[in-house]
Coordinates of C-alpha atoms and ligand atoms in Angstrom, one line a residue:
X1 CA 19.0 145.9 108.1
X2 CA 20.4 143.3 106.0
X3 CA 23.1 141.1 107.1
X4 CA 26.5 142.5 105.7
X5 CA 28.4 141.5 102.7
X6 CA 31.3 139.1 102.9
X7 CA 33.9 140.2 101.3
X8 CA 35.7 137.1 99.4
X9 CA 39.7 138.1 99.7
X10 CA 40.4 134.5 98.2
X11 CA 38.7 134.7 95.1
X12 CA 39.6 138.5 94.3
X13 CA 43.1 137.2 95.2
X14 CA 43.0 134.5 92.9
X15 CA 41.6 137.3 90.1
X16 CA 44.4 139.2 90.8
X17 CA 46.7 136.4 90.8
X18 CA 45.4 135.7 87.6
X19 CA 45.9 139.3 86.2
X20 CA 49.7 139.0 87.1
X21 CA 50.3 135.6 85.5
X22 CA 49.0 137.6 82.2
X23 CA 51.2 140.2 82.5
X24 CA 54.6 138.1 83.3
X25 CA 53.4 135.5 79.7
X26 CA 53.2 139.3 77.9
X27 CA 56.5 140.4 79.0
X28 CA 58.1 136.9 78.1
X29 CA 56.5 137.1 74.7
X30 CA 57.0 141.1 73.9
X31 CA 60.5 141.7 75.8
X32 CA 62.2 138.1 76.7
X33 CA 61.8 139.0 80.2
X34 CA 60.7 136.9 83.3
X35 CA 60.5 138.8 86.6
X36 CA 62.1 137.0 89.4
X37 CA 61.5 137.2 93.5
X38 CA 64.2 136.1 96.0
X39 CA 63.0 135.4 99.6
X40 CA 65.4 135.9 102.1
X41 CA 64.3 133.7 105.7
X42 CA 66.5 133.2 108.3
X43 CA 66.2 131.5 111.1
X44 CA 63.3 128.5 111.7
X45 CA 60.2 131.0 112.9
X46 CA 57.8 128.2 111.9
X47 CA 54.9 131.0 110.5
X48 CA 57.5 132.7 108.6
X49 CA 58.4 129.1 106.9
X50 CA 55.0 129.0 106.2
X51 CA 54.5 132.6 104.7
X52 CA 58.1 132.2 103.0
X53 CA 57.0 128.8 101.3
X54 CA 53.6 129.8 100.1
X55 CA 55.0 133.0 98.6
X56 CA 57.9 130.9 96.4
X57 CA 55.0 128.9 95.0
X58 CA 53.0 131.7 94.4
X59 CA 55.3 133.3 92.1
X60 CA 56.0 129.9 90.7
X61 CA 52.1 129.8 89.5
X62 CA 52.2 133.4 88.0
X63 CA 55.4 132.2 85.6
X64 CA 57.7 133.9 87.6
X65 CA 61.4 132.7 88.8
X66 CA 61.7 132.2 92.6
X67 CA 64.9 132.1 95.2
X68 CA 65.1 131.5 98.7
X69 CA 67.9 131.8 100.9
X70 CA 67.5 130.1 104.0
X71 CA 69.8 131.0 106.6
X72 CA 70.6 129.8 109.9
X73 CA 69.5 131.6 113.3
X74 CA 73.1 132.6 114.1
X75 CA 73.6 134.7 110.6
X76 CA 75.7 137.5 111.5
X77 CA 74.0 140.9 110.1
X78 CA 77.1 141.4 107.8
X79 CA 76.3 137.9 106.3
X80 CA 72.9 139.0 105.4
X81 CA 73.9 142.2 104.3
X82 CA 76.7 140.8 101.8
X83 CA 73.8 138.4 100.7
X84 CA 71.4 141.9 100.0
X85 CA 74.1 143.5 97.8
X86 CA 74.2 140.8 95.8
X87 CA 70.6 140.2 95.2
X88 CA 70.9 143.8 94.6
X89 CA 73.2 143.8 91.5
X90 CA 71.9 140.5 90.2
X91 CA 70.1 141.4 87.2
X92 CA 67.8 138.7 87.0
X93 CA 66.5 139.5 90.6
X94 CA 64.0 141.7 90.4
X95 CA 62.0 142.0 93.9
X96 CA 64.0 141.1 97.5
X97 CA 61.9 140.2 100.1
X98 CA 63.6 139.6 103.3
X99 CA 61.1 137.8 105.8
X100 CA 60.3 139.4 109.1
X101 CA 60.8 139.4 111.9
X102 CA 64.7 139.1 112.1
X103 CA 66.6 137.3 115.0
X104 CA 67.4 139.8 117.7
X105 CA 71.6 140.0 116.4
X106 CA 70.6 141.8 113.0
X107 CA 68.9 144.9 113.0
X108 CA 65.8 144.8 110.5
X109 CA 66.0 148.7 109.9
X110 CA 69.6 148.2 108.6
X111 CA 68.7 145.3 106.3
X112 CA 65.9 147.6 105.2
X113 CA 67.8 150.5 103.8
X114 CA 70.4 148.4 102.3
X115 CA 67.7 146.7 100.1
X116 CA 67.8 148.6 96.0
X117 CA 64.4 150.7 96.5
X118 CA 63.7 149.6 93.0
X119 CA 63.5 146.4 94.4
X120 CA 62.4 146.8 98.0
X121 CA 58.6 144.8 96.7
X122 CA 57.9 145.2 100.4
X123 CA 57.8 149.1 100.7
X124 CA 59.8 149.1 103.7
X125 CA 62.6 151.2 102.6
X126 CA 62.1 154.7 103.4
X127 CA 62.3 156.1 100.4
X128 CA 59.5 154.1 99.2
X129 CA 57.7 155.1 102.8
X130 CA 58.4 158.9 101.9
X131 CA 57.7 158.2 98.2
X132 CA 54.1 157.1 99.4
X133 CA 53.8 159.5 102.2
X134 CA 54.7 162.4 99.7
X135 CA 52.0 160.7 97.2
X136 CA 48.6 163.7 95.9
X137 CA 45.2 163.5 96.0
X138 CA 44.5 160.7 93.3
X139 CA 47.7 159.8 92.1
X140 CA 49.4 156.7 92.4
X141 CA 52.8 156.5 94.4
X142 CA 55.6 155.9 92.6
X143 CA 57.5 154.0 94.9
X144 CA 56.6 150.5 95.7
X145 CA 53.5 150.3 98.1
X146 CA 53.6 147.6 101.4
X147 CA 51.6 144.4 100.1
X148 CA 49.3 144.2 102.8
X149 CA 47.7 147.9 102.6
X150 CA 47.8 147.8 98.9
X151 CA 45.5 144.5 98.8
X152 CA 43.1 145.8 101.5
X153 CA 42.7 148.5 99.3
X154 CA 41.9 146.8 96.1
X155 CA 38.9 145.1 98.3
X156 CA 37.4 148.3 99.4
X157 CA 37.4 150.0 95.8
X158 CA 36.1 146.6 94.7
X159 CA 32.9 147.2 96.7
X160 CA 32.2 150.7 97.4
X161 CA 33.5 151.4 93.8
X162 CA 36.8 153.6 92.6
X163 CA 35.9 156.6 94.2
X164 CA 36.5 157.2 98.2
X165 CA 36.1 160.8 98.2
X166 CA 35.1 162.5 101.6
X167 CA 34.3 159.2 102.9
X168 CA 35.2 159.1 106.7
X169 CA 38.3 155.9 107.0
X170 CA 39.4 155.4 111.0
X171 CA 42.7 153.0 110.8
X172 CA 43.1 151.1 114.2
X173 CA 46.9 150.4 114.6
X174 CA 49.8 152.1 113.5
X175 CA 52.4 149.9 112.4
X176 CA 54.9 150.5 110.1
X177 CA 53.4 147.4 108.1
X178 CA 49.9 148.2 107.9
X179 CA 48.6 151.0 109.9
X180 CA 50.7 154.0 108.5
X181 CA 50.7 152.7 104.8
X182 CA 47.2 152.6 105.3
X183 CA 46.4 155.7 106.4
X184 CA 48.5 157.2 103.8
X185 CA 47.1 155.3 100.7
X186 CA 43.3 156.8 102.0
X187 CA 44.7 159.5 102.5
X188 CA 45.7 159.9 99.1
X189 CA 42.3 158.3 97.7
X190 CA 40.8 161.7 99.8
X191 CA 39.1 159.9 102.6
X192 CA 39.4 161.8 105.9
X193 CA 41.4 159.5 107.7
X194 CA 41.5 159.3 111.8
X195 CA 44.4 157.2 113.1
X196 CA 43.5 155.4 116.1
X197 CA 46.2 153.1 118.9
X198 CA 46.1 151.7 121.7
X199 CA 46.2 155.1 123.6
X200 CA 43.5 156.3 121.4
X201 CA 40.6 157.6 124.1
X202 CA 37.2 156.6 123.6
X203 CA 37.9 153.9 120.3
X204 CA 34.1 153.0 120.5
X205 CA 33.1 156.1 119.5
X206 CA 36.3 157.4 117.0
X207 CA 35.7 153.4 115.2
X208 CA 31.6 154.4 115.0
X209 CA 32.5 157.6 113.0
X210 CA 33.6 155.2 110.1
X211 CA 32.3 154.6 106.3
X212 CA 35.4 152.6 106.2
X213 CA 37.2 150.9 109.1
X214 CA 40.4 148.9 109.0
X215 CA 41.5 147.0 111.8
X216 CA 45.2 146.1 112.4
X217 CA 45.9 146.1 116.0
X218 CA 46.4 142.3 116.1
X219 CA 43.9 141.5 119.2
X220 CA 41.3 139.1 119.1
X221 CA 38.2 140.1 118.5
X222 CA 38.8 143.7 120.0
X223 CA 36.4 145.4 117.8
X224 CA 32.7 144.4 118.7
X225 CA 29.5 145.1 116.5
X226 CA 28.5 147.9 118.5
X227 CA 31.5 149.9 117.4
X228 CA 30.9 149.9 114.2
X229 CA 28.8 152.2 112.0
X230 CA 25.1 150.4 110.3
X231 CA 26.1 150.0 107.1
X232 CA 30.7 150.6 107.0
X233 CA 32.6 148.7 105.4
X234 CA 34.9 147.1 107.4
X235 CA 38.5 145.5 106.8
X236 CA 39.6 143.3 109.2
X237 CA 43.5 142.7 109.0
X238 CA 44.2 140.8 112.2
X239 CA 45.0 137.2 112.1
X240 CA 45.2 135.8 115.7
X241 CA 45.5 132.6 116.7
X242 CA 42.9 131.6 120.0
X243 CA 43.4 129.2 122.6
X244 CA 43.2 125.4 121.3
X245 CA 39.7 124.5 122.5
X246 CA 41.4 120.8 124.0
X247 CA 44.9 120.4 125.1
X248 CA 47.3 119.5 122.0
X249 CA 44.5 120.8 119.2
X250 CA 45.2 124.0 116.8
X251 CA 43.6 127.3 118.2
X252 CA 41.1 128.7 115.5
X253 CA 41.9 131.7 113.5
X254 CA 40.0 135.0 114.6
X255 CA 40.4 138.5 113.6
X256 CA 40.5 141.9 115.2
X257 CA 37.2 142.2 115.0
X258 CA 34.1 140.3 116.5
X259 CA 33.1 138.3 113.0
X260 CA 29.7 137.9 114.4
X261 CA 28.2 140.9 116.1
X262 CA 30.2 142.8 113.4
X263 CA 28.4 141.4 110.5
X264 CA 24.9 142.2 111.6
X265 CA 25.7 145.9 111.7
X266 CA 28.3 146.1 108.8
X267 CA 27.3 147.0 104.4
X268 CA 30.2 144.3 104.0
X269 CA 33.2 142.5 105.6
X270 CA 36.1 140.7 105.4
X271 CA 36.0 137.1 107.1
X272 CA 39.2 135.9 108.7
X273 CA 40.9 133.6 107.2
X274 CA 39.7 134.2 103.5
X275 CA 39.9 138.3 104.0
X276 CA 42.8 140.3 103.4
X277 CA 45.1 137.5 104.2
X278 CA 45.3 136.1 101.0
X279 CA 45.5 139.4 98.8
X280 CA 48.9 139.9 100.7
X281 CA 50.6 137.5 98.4
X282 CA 48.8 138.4 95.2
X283 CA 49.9 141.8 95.7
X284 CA 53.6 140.9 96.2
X285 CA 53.5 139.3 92.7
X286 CA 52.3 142.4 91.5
X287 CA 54.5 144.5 93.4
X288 CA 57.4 142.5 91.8
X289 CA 56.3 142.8 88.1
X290 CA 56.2 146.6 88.8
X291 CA 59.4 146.6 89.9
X292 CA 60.6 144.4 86.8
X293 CA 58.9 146.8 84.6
X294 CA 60.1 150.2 86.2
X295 CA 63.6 148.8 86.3
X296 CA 63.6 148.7 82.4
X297 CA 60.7 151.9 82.2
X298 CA 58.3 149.5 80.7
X299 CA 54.9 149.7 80.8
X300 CA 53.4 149.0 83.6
X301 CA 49.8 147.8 83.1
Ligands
GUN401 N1 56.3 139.4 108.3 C1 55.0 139.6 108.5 N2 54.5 140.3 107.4 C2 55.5 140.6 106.6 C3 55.6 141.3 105.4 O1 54.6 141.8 104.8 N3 56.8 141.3 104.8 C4 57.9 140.8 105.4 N4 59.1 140.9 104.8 N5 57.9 140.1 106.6 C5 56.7 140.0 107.1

């Protein structure tokens, strides 16, 4: 069998990317209106400065306007909430993202529900969770959709083609994040979709069972070739940072699955970096411009 297709996350991100910025120049030219993003980071967590930065240039790029509030590690939670209510009846702001994870004083499931629904462009708040979970058989949720699910699902229509009907998906991970958002967005495409953790028995042989597996248990190179069905298409999520190979040096990046024995077996999949990792942020912009236009009931597309 051929070797598998790689899956280029960067340049279908970029496409995407490029979609948005279209849309944000039409709604400045037909309705005077430029969405806007605010980033909420506190504390120094130096991967979430990285993530918080990359994201207030992204939306720069598309046209859009961009906040972030830093805050220091010490924020009381009542400090960040005041600072969600008013993102939340600033006009002008239309998505809030507050970075996770939160320092160990402020409950993250608190500062999730207080964030405007409408607004919530990370689909944490549970009515956006419920609004997808309650989502048919080929609709489209009307709630805003977690960024990182929603782009892994763009790549798979992108190469197995619009319709996943009766295909067989096994999710590995259940996260609130990825996992369950995943799960439910096959679910409603009509795959039959298996579930699988780390108390899952036998994950060789549930993981074999699948046209389309997504990996999101965040351990290196768990998932070896062997698991994996001739021919699946597999999305690997994971980003895990190895040993440094000499003291002082920067570990290379590795996903949750084993890149090499995987793509011998595999019809196509996603590298890491240059997967899934870079459709996150493309569909937070797109995310946001939903929410800009379903704040107003504009049109969305
Ligand atoms: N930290 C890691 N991933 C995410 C994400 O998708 N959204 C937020 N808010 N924080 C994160």
């Amino acid at each position: 069998m051929a070797e598998a297709r790689i899956i280029d996350g960067k340049a279908f991100a970029e496409k995407v990317r490029a979609g948005v910025a279209g849309r944000v120049a039409a709604l400045a030219r037909e309705h005077g209106l430029t969405p806007g993003l605010a980033v909420v980071l506190v504390g120094e967590n130096p991967a979430s400065q990285v993530y918080v930065r990359s994201k207030g240039r992204a939306s720069e790029e598309a046209g859009m306007r961009s906040w972030t509030h830093r805050l220091p590690a010490a924020t009381e939670e009542a400090e960040l909430l005041a600072l969600v209510a008013r993102l939340n009846g600033d006009d002008a702001v239309d998505g809030i993202l507050v970075q996770l994870p939160l320092p160990p004083q402020i409950s993250a499931e608190a500062v999730i529900e207080a964030i405007d629904p409408a607004k919530d462009v990370d689909g944490f708040h549970p009515v956006n969770v419920g609004r997808l979970a309650a989502t048919g058989a080929g609709q489209r949720s009307r709630g805003l959709v977690p960024c990182t699910p929603l782009g892994a699902l763009m790549l798979i229509k992108d190469v197995r083609g619009p319709s996943l009907s009766g295909l067989e998906a096994v999710v590995v991970g259940r996260s609130n994040i990825v996992g369950k958002p995943m799960a439910h967005l096959l679910l409603a495409e009509s795959c039959t979709v298996t579930v699988a953790h780390s108390r899952t028995r036998d994950l060789a042989a549930v993981c074999r069972r699948a046209d389309l597996l997504v990996a999101a248990v965040g351990r290196a190179r768990m998932i070896a070739g062997d698991w994996i069905r001739p021919g699946a298409t597999v999305i690997d999520v994971g980003i895990n940072r190895l040993e440094p190979a000499e003291p002082g040096g920067k570990g290379r990046l590795v996903g949750d699955v084993d890149f090499e024995s995987a793509r011998a077996v595999a019809g196509a999949i996603t590298p890491v970096p240059g997967g899934v990792g870079p459709m996150t942020i493309a569909c937070l912009l797109h995310n946001t411009v939903t929410a800009a236009c379903r704040r107003r009931g504009l049109a969305e597309d």
